[in-house]
Amino acid sequence: MKKFLLGTVALVAFAAPAAAADLAARPYTKAPAMIAAVYDWSGFYIGANGGWGSSRNCYNNTAVAGVAVPAAAEGCHDATGGTAGGQLGYRWQAGNWVFGLEAQGNWADFRGSNASLATLGLSTDRTKIDAFGLFTGQIGYAWNNALLYVKGGAAVTDNRYEGLLTGTNVVIDRTTETRWGGAVGAGVEFGFAPNWSAAVEYDHLFMGTKGNTFTSVFPVAGLNTRTDSIKQDADLVTVRVNYRWGGPVIAKY
């Protein structure tokens, strides 16, 4: 019995390495490929914006009571203040390039004034911009969820021009105008969550020079008092938040 047990142990000892050698080699499994999340800027978006603006306005008197006179410079002033509004647009992405169209409408409270040089400071010219709109095309370059873009197109401003007795709040004449011009701008935008992004944008508005006829308010209303050629441009800085419809990320191997 003892010899049988010893023989069995010896047999197992010799058989184990042979059995291990007969087992199939463990297969090599390649590690799964890394997946990079790539932000996709394509789709419709809607958003809100707010910020600050400044409009430069220069007045030149060209007529008094409807009678042309030699042009007389009245001076310039900056109309500054806050603004808030919204935007709606569409973007499509091709590789790293992003193209888009956008419409923006803003309420504004840009105000400024200067004593008129033409009246030796007896009257004051005042400008107020109540609203503006931008209709622009965009082109940008994206690094994943970061986008740098430039834009350009049409701009429109809603203006109120007034003459006041200097040192008082008495308005003596006024006129209103909706003025069309051009716009260029640039911005940087970051996607901070699926479908959400935030941007900082600068825009310059070229509103040109237009003639404006003023009507009296005080002491007699409704009379043609003067015609001024008014040159206007504006600078805007806004912070924007957008919500986009479309796939926020795609898998790239």
PDB file of C-alpha atoms in Angstrom:
ATOM      1  CA  MET A   1       0.000   0.000   0.000  1.00  0.00           C
ATOM      2  CA  LYS A   2       2.844   2.287   0.883  1.00  0.00           C
ATOM      3  CA  LYS A   3       4.542   1.541  -2.432  1.00  0.00           C
ATOM      4  CA  PHE A   4       1.235   2.255  -4.270  1.00  0.00           C
ATOM      5  CA  LEU A   5       0.872   5.671  -2.652  1.00  0.00           C
ATOM      6  CA  LEU A   6       4.469   6.597  -3.377  1.00  0.00           C
ATOM      7  CA  GLY A   7       3.993   5.569  -7.002  1.00  0.00           C
ATOM      8  CA  THR A   8       0.834   7.626  -7.305  1.00  0.00           C
ATOM      9  CA  VAL A   9       2.544  10.753  -5.911  1.00  0.00           C
ATOM     10  CA  ALA A  10       5.431  10.324  -8.335  1.00  0.00           C
ATOM     11  CA  LEU A  11       3.029   9.921 -11.259  1.00  0.00           C
ATOM     12  CA  VAL A  12       1.151  13.091 -10.366  1.00  0.00           C
ATOM     13  CA  ALA A  13       4.415  14.998  -9.941  1.00  0.00           C
ATOM     14  CA  PHE A  14       5.544  14.049 -13.438  1.00  0.00           C
ATOM     15  CA  ALA A  15       2.123  14.476 -15.045  1.00  0.00           C
ATOM     16  CA  ALA A  16       1.398  17.982 -13.721  1.00  0.00           C
ATOM     17  CA  PRO A  17       4.098  19.820 -15.731  1.00  0.00           C
ATOM     18  CA  ALA A  18       3.099  17.896 -18.842  1.00  0.00           C
ATOM     19  CA  ALA A  19      -0.553  18.824 -18.389  1.00  0.00           C
ATOM     20  CA  ALA A  20       0.375  22.474 -17.828  1.00  0.00           C
ATOM     21  CA  ALA A  21       2.436  22.412 -21.012  1.00  0.00           C
ATOM     22  CA  ASP A  22      -0.553  21.035 -22.934  1.00  0.00           C
ATOM     23  CA  LEU A  23      -2.804  23.961 -21.838  1.00  0.00           C
ATOM     24  CA  ALA A  24      -3.408  26.637 -24.514  1.00  0.00           C
ATOM     25  CA  ALA A  25      -1.450  29.868 -24.130  1.00  0.00           C
ATOM     26  CA  ARG A  26      -3.458  32.723 -22.674  1.00  0.00           C
ATOM     27  CA  PRO A  27      -4.636  34.910 -25.556  1.00  0.00           C
ATOM     28  CA  TYR A  28      -3.383  38.539 -25.764  1.00  0.00           C
ATOM     29  CA  THR A  29      -6.176  41.109 -25.673  1.00  0.00           C
ATOM     30  CA  LYS A  30      -5.488  44.569 -27.093  1.00  0.00           C
ATOM     31  CA  ALA A  31      -6.499  47.445 -24.839  1.00  0.00           C
ATOM     32  CA  PRO A  32      -9.618  49.268 -26.084  1.00  0.00           C
ATOM     33  CA  ALA A  33      -8.972  52.344 -28.206  1.00  0.00           C
ATOM     34  CA  MET A  34      -9.112  55.713 -26.495  1.00  0.00           C
ATOM     35  CA  ILE A  35     -12.262  57.698 -27.303  1.00  0.00           C
ATOM     36  CA  ALA A  36     -11.941  61.477 -27.488  1.00  0.00           C
ATOM     37  CA  ALA A  37     -15.036  63.572 -26.892  1.00  0.00           C
ATOM     38  CA  VAL A  38     -15.262  66.222 -29.635  1.00  0.00           C
ATOM     39  CA  TYR A  39     -17.591  69.200 -29.223  1.00  0.00           C
ATOM     40  CA  ASP A  40     -19.902  69.772 -32.201  1.00  0.00           C
ATOM     41  CA  TRP A  41     -20.918  73.415 -32.828  1.00  0.00           C
ATOM     42  CA  SER A  42     -23.536  72.572 -35.463  1.00  0.00           C
ATOM     43  CA  GLY A  43     -27.201  73.408 -34.915  1.00  0.00           C
ATOM     44  CA  PHE A  44     -29.700  76.142 -34.164  1.00  0.00           C
ATOM     45  CA  TYR A  45     -29.143  78.213 -31.037  1.00  0.00           C
ATOM     46  CA  ILE A  46     -30.900  80.893 -29.015  1.00  0.00           C
ATOM     47  CA  GLY A  47     -29.439  83.014 -26.274  1.00  0.00           C
ATOM     48  CA  ALA A  48     -29.305  86.181 -24.197  1.00  0.00           C
ATOM     49  CA  ASN A  49     -26.664  88.880 -23.893  1.00  0.00           C
ATOM     50  CA  GLY A  50     -25.858  91.947 -21.834  1.00  0.00           C
ATOM     51  CA  GLY A  51     -23.097  94.492 -21.605  1.00  0.00           C
ATOM     52  CA  TRP A  52     -21.996  98.021 -22.374  1.00  0.00           C
ATOM     53  CA  GLY A  53     -21.869 100.309 -25.394  1.00  0.00           C
ATOM     54  CA  SER A  54     -20.571 103.678 -26.497  1.00  0.00           C
ATOM     55  CA  SER A  55     -21.691 105.660 -29.543  1.00  0.00           C
ATOM     56  CA  ARG A  56     -19.710 108.565 -30.997  1.00  0.00           C
ATOM     57  CA  ASN A  57     -21.945 111.306 -32.455  1.00  0.00           C
ATOM     58  CA  CYS A  58     -20.729 114.427 -34.285  1.00  0.00           C
ATOM     59  CA  TYR A  59     -23.169 117.222 -35.268  1.00  0.00           C
ATOM     60  CA  ASN A  60     -22.776 119.714 -38.138  1.00  0.00           C
ATOM     61  CA  ASN A  61     -25.465 122.332 -38.738  1.00  0.00           C
ATOM     62  CA  THR A  62     -26.320 122.717 -42.453  1.00  0.00           C
ATOM     63  CA  ALA A  63     -29.655 124.604 -42.410  1.00  0.00           C
ATOM     64  CA  VAL A  64     -31.694 126.898 -40.138  1.00  0.00           C
ATOM     65  CA  ALA A  65     -35.508 126.960 -40.439  1.00  0.00           C
ATOM     66  CA  GLY A  66     -35.198 125.158 -43.770  1.00  0.00           C
ATOM     67  CA  VAL A  67     -32.671 127.630 -45.232  1.00  0.00           C
ATOM     68  CA  ALA A  68     -29.257 126.220 -46.113  1.00  0.00           C
ATOM     69  CA  VAL A  69     -26.292 127.792 -44.348  1.00  0.00           C
ATOM     70  CA  PRO A  70     -22.538 127.150 -44.464  1.00  0.00           C
ATOM     71  CA  ALA A  71     -21.796 124.012 -42.476  1.00  0.00           C
ATOM     72  CA  ALA A  72     -21.000 124.814 -38.865  1.00  0.00           C
ATOM     73  CA  ALA A  73     -19.489 122.201 -36.565  1.00  0.00           C
ATOM     74  CA  GLU A  74     -21.442 121.811 -33.321  1.00  0.00           C
ATOM     75  CA  GLY A  75     -19.077 119.312 -31.714  1.00  0.00           C
ATOM     76  CA  CYS A  76     -19.055 115.634 -30.755  1.00  0.00           C
ATOM     77  CA  HIS A  77     -19.972 113.532 -27.751  1.00  0.00           C
ATOM     78  CA  ASP A  78     -20.053 109.900 -26.629  1.00  0.00           C
ATOM     79  CA  ALA A  79     -23.413 108.359 -25.760  1.00  0.00           C
ATOM     80  CA  THR A  80     -22.711 105.506 -23.338  1.00  0.00           C
ATOM     81  CA  GLY A  81     -24.696 103.057 -21.251  1.00  0.00           C
ATOM     82  CA  GLY A  82     -25.928  99.532 -20.771  1.00  0.00           C
ATOM     83  CA  THR A  83     -27.587  97.095 -23.126  1.00  0.00           C
ATOM     84  CA  ALA A  84     -29.397  93.745 -22.943  1.00  0.00           C
ATOM     85  CA  GLY A  85     -31.042  91.551 -25.543  1.00  0.00           C
ATOM     86  CA  GLY A  86     -31.090  88.231 -27.331  1.00  0.00           C
ATOM     87  CA  GLN A  87     -29.794  86.406 -30.372  1.00  0.00           C
ATOM     88  CA  LEU A  88     -30.931  83.575 -32.639  1.00  0.00           C
ATOM     89  CA  GLY A  89     -28.747  81.772 -35.141  1.00  0.00           C
ATOM     90  CA  TYR A  90     -27.540  78.649 -36.893  1.00  0.00           C
ATOM     91  CA  ARG A  91     -24.031  77.201 -37.183  1.00  0.00           C
ATOM     92  CA  TRP A  92     -22.570  74.330 -39.136  1.00  0.00           C
ATOM     93  CA  GLN A  93     -19.133  72.798 -38.586  1.00  0.00           C
ATOM     94  CA  ALA A  94     -16.790  71.384 -41.242  1.00  0.00           C
ATOM     95  CA  GLY A  95     -13.657  69.987 -39.623  1.00  0.00           C
ATOM     96  CA  ASN A  96     -12.373  72.700 -37.326  1.00  0.00           C
ATOM     97  CA  TRP A  97     -14.109  75.484 -39.287  1.00  0.00           C
ATOM     98  CA  VAL A  98     -17.457  76.806 -38.116  1.00  0.00           C
ATOM     99  CA  PHE A  99     -19.816  78.937 -40.228  1.00  0.00           C
ATOM    100  CA  GLY A 100     -22.974  80.678 -39.091  1.00  0.00           C
ATOM    101  CA  LEU A 101     -25.749  83.217 -39.513  1.00  0.00           C
ATOM    102  CA  GLU A 102     -27.215  85.259 -36.646  1.00  0.00           C
ATOM    103  CA  ALA A 103     -29.849  87.890 -35.868  1.00  0.00           C
ATOM    104  CA  GLN A 104     -29.534  89.938 -32.667  1.00  0.00           C
ATOM    105  CA  GLY A 105     -31.870  92.503 -31.114  1.00  0.00           C
ATOM    106  CA  ASN A 106     -31.016  94.656 -28.080  1.00  0.00           C
ATOM    107  CA  TRP A 107     -32.594  97.256 -25.855  1.00  0.00           C
ATOM    108  CA  ALA A 108     -30.086 100.047 -25.124  1.00  0.00           C
ATOM    109  CA  ASP A 109     -29.733 103.127 -22.964  1.00  0.00           C
ATOM    110  CA  PHE A 110     -26.817 105.003 -24.535  1.00  0.00           C
ATOM    111  CA  ARG A 111     -26.909 108.723 -23.638  1.00  0.00           C
ATOM    112  CA  GLY A 112     -24.543 111.631 -24.120  1.00  0.00           C
ATOM    113  CA  SER A 113     -24.416 115.363 -24.877  1.00  0.00           C
ATOM    114  CA  ASN A 114     -22.213 118.396 -25.560  1.00  0.00           C
ATOM    115  CA  ALA A 115     -22.667 122.160 -25.638  1.00  0.00           C
ATOM    116  CA  SER A 116     -23.080 123.289 -29.241  1.00  0.00           C
ATOM    117  CA  LEU A 117     -20.110 125.193 -30.658  1.00  0.00           C
ATOM    118  CA  ALA A 118     -22.351 126.755 -33.309  1.00  0.00           C
ATOM    119  CA  THR A 119     -24.504 128.535 -30.679  1.00  0.00           C
ATOM    120  CA  LEU A 120     -21.525 129.432 -28.487  1.00  0.00           C
ATOM    121  CA  GLY A 121     -22.710 126.978 -25.861  1.00  0.00           C
ATOM    122  CA  LEU A 122     -26.211 128.448 -25.461  1.00  0.00           C
ATOM    123  CA  SER A 123     -27.763 125.161 -26.603  1.00  0.00           C
ATOM    124  CA  THR A 124     -26.792 121.537 -26.028  1.00  0.00           C
ATOM    125  CA  ASP A 125     -27.040 118.582 -28.414  1.00  0.00           C
ATOM    126  CA  ARG A 126     -28.089 115.283 -26.832  1.00  0.00           C
ATOM    127  CA  THR A 127     -28.171 111.763 -28.305  1.00  0.00           C
ATOM    128  CA  LYS A 128     -29.991 108.700 -27.019  1.00  0.00           C
ATOM    129  CA  ILE A 129     -29.859 105.244 -28.625  1.00  0.00           C
ATOM    130  CA  ASP A 130     -32.859 103.194 -27.497  1.00  0.00           C
ATOM    131  CA  ALA A 131     -32.196  99.965 -29.393  1.00  0.00           C
ATOM    132  CA  PHE A 132     -30.044  98.298 -32.028  1.00  0.00           C
ATOM    133  CA  GLY A 133     -30.011  95.171 -34.143  1.00  0.00           C
ATOM    134  CA  LEU A 134     -27.351  93.106 -35.921  1.00  0.00           C
ATOM    135  CA  PHE A 135     -27.769  90.742 -38.879  1.00  0.00           C
ATOM    136  CA  THR A 136     -24.453  89.009 -39.456  1.00  0.00           C
ATOM    137  CA  GLY A 137     -22.583  86.089 -40.938  1.00  0.00           C
ATOM    138  CA  GLN A 138     -19.869  84.305 -38.936  1.00  0.00           C
ATOM    139  CA  ILE A 139     -16.737  82.299 -39.590  1.00  0.00           C
ATOM    140  CA  GLY A 140     -14.764  80.683 -36.804  1.00  0.00           C
ATOM    141  CA  TYR A 141     -12.163  78.086 -35.883  1.00  0.00           C
ATOM    142  CA  ALA A 142     -12.841  75.552 -33.130  1.00  0.00           C
ATOM    143  CA  TRP A 143     -10.515  73.727 -30.768  1.00  0.00           C
ATOM    144  CA  ASN A 144     -12.955  71.155 -29.396  1.00  0.00           C
ATOM    145  CA  ASN A 145     -15.228  73.174 -27.059  1.00  0.00           C
ATOM    146  CA  ALA A 146     -13.424  76.501 -27.652  1.00  0.00           C
ATOM    147  CA  LEU A 147     -14.434  78.677 -30.606  1.00  0.00           C
ATOM    148  CA  LEU A 148     -12.802  81.859 -31.910  1.00  0.00           C
ATOM    149  CA  TYR A 149     -14.926  83.687 -34.496  1.00  0.00           C
ATOM    150  CA  VAL A 150     -15.309  86.882 -36.496  1.00  0.00           C
ATOM    151  CA  LYS A 151     -18.565  88.298 -37.849  1.00  0.00           C
ATOM    152  CA  GLY A 152     -19.832  90.990 -40.176  1.00  0.00           C
ATOM    153  CA  GLY A 153     -23.021  92.276 -41.746  1.00  0.00           C
ATOM    154  CA  ALA A 154     -25.742  94.886 -41.287  1.00  0.00           C
ATOM    155  CA  ALA A 155     -26.597  97.002 -38.235  1.00  0.00           C
ATOM    156  CA  VAL A 156     -29.556  99.210 -37.347  1.00  0.00           C
ATOM    157  CA  THR A 157     -29.913 101.770 -34.528  1.00  0.00           C
ATOM    158  CA  ASP A 158     -32.978 103.550 -33.123  1.00  0.00           C
ATOM    159  CA  ASN A 159     -31.959 107.130 -32.293  1.00  0.00           C
ATOM    160  CA  ARG A 160     -33.359 110.223 -30.599  1.00  0.00           C
ATOM    161  CA  TYR A 161     -31.574 113.549 -31.136  1.00  0.00           C
ATOM    162  CA  GLU A 162     -32.503 116.616 -29.057  1.00  0.00           C
ATOM    163  CA  GLY A 163     -31.530 120.235 -28.562  1.00  0.00           C
ATOM    164  CA  LEU A 164     -31.753 121.638 -25.038  1.00  0.00           C
ATOM    165  CA  LEU A 165     -31.229 124.996 -23.408  1.00  0.00           C
ATOM    166  CA  THR A 166     -27.794 124.611 -21.820  1.00  0.00           C
ATOM    167  CA  GLY A 167     -27.908 124.117 -18.082  1.00  0.00           C
ATOM    168  CA  THR A 168     -31.569 123.115 -18.073  1.00  0.00           C
ATOM    169  CA  ASN A 169     -33.648 120.076 -18.972  1.00  0.00           C
ATOM    170  CA  VAL A 170     -35.834 122.096 -21.344  1.00  0.00           C
ATOM    171  CA  VAL A 171     -35.956 120.432 -24.775  1.00  0.00           C
ATOM    172  CA  ILE A 172     -36.281 123.011 -27.548  1.00  0.00           C
ATOM    173  CA  ASP A 173     -36.246 120.707 -30.606  1.00  0.00           C
ATOM    174  CA  ARG A 174     -35.855 117.038 -31.466  1.00  0.00           C
ATOM    175  CA  THR A 175     -35.925 114.400 -34.171  1.00  0.00           C
ATOM    176  CA  THR A 176     -35.911 110.593 -34.252  1.00  0.00           C
ATOM    177  CA  GLU A 177     -34.310 108.249 -36.733  1.00  0.00           C
ATOM    178  CA  THR A 178     -33.894 104.575 -37.590  1.00  0.00           C
ATOM    179  CA  ARG A 179     -30.433 104.337 -39.122  1.00  0.00           C
ATOM    180  CA  TRP A 180     -28.900 101.443 -41.084  1.00  0.00           C
ATOM    181  CA  GLY A 181     -25.181 100.754 -41.361  1.00  0.00           C
ATOM    182  CA  GLY A 182     -22.576  98.015 -41.125  1.00  0.00           C
ATOM    183  CA  ALA A 183     -21.090  95.913 -38.338  1.00  0.00           C
ATOM    184  CA  VAL A 184     -17.926  93.896 -37.743  1.00  0.00           C
ATOM    185  CA  GLY A 185     -17.029  91.972 -34.627  1.00  0.00           C
ATOM    186  CA  ALA A 186     -15.135  89.140 -32.983  1.00  0.00           C
ATOM    187  CA  GLY A 187     -15.674  86.838 -30.050  1.00  0.00           C
ATOM    188  CA  VAL A 188     -14.461  83.825 -28.123  1.00  0.00           C
ATOM    189  CA  GLU A 189     -16.952  81.183 -26.995  1.00  0.00           C
ATOM    190  CA  PHE A 190     -16.653  78.119 -24.740  1.00  0.00           C
ATOM    191  CA  GLY A 191     -18.951  75.124 -24.431  1.00  0.00           C
ATOM    192  CA  PHE A 192     -19.260  74.609 -20.676  1.00  0.00           C
ATOM    193  CA  ALA A 193     -21.990  71.922 -20.673  1.00  0.00           C
ATOM    194  CA  PRO A 194     -23.837  69.778 -23.219  1.00  0.00           C
ATOM    195  CA  ASN A 195     -25.632  72.222 -25.565  1.00  0.00           C
ATOM    196  CA  TRP A 196     -24.677  75.284 -23.458  1.00  0.00           C
ATOM    197  CA  SER A 197     -21.969  77.827 -24.260  1.00  0.00           C
ATOM    198  CA  ALA A 198     -20.840  81.266 -23.090  1.00  0.00           C
ATOM    199  CA  ALA A 199     -19.027  83.996 -25.022  1.00  0.00           C
ATOM    200  CA  VAL A 200     -17.487  87.444 -24.797  1.00  0.00           C
ATOM    201  CA  GLU A 201     -17.953  89.541 -27.953  1.00  0.00           C
ATOM    202  CA  TYR A 202     -16.835  92.931 -29.289  1.00  0.00           C
ATOM    203  CA  ASP A 203     -18.643  94.719 -32.148  1.00  0.00           C
ATOM    204  CA  HIS A 204     -18.052  97.978 -34.006  1.00  0.00           C
ATOM    205  CA  LEU A 205     -20.940  99.641 -35.841  1.00  0.00           C
ATOM    206  CA  PHE A 206     -20.306 101.904 -38.841  1.00  0.00           C
ATOM    207  CA  MET A 207     -23.488 103.989 -39.044  1.00  0.00           C
ATOM    208  CA  GLY A 208     -22.276 106.680 -41.439  1.00  0.00           C
ATOM    209  CA  THR A 209     -23.391 110.309 -41.768  1.00  0.00           C
ATOM    210  CA  LYS A 210     -27.053 111.268 -42.261  1.00  0.00           C
ATOM    211  CA  GLY A 211     -28.983 114.531 -42.467  1.00  0.00           C
ATOM    212  CA  ASN A 212     -31.677 115.041 -39.805  1.00  0.00           C
ATOM    213  CA  THR A 213     -34.296 117.806 -39.669  1.00  0.00           C
ATOM    214  CA  PHE A 214     -35.299 118.934 -36.166  1.00  0.00           C
ATOM    215  CA  THR A 215     -38.806 120.072 -35.154  1.00  0.00           C
ATOM    216  CA  SER A 216     -39.411 122.557 -32.364  1.00  0.00           C
ATOM    217  CA  VAL A 217     -40.834 121.499 -28.999  1.00  0.00           C
ATOM    218  CA  PHE A 218     -40.520 124.755 -27.022  1.00  0.00           C
ATOM    219  CA  PRO A 219     -41.746 127.499 -26.976  1.00  0.00           C
ATOM    220  CA  VAL A 220     -43.769 126.683 -30.133  1.00  0.00           C
ATOM    221  CA  ALA A 221     -44.188 123.092 -31.283  1.00  0.00           C
ATOM    222  CA  GLY A 222     -43.992 121.740 -34.802  1.00  0.00           C
ATOM    223  CA  LEU A 223     -41.688 124.244 -36.532  1.00  0.00           C
ATOM    224  CA  ASN A 224     -38.696 123.313 -38.666  1.00  0.00           C
ATOM    225  CA  THR A 225     -35.801 124.626 -36.593  1.00  0.00           C
ATOM    226  CA  ARG A 226     -32.650 123.227 -38.184  1.00  0.00           C
ATOM    227  CA  THR A 227     -31.030 120.446 -40.188  1.00  0.00           C
ATOM    228  CA  ASP A 228     -27.933 118.733 -38.837  1.00  0.00           C
ATOM    229  CA  SER A 229     -25.624 116.274 -40.537  1.00  0.00           C
ATOM    230  CA  ILE A 230     -24.866 113.703 -37.820  1.00  0.00           C
ATOM    231  CA  LYS A 231     -22.059 111.152 -38.022  1.00  0.00           C
ATOM    232  CA  GLN A 232     -22.418 108.084 -35.829  1.00  0.00           C
ATOM    233  CA  ASP A 233     -20.531 104.931 -34.939  1.00  0.00           C
ATOM    234  CA  ALA A 234     -20.636 102.645 -31.907  1.00  0.00           C
ATOM    235  CA  ASP A 235     -18.593 100.110 -29.940  1.00  0.00           C
ATOM    236  CA  LEU A 236     -20.212  97.242 -28.025  1.00  0.00           C
ATOM    237  CA  VAL A 237     -18.899  94.693 -25.522  1.00  0.00           C
ATOM    238  CA  THR A 238     -21.310  91.952 -24.462  1.00  0.00           C
ATOM    239  CA  VAL A 239     -21.342  88.687 -22.531  1.00  0.00           C
ATOM    240  CA  ARG A 240     -23.501  86.016 -24.164  1.00  0.00           C
ATOM    241  CA  VAL A 241     -25.021  82.668 -23.138  1.00  0.00           C
ATOM    242  CA  ASN A 242     -26.413  80.319 -25.806  1.00  0.00           C
ATOM    243  CA  TYR A 243     -28.451  77.117 -25.815  1.00  0.00           C
ATOM    244  CA  ARG A 244     -27.984  74.980 -28.924  1.00  0.00           C
ATOM    245  CA  TRP A 245     -30.113  72.248 -30.476  1.00  0.00           C
ATOM    246  CA  GLY A 246     -27.853  69.509 -31.871  1.00  0.00           C
ATOM    247  CA  GLY A 247     -25.429  66.811 -30.760  1.00  0.00           C
ATOM    248  CA  PRO A 248     -23.128  68.307 -28.119  1.00  0.00           C
ATOM    249  CA  VAL A 249     -20.331  65.764 -28.537  1.00  0.00           C
ATOM    250  CA  ILE A 250     -19.318  63.015 -30.952  1.00  0.00           C
ATOM    251  CA  ALA A 251     -16.990  60.048 -30.352  1.00  0.00           C
ATOM    252  CA  LYS A 252     -13.696  60.178 -32.247  1.00  0.00           C
ATOM    253  CA  TYR A 253     -11.306  57.174 -32.223  1.00  0.00           C
TER     254      TYR A 253
END
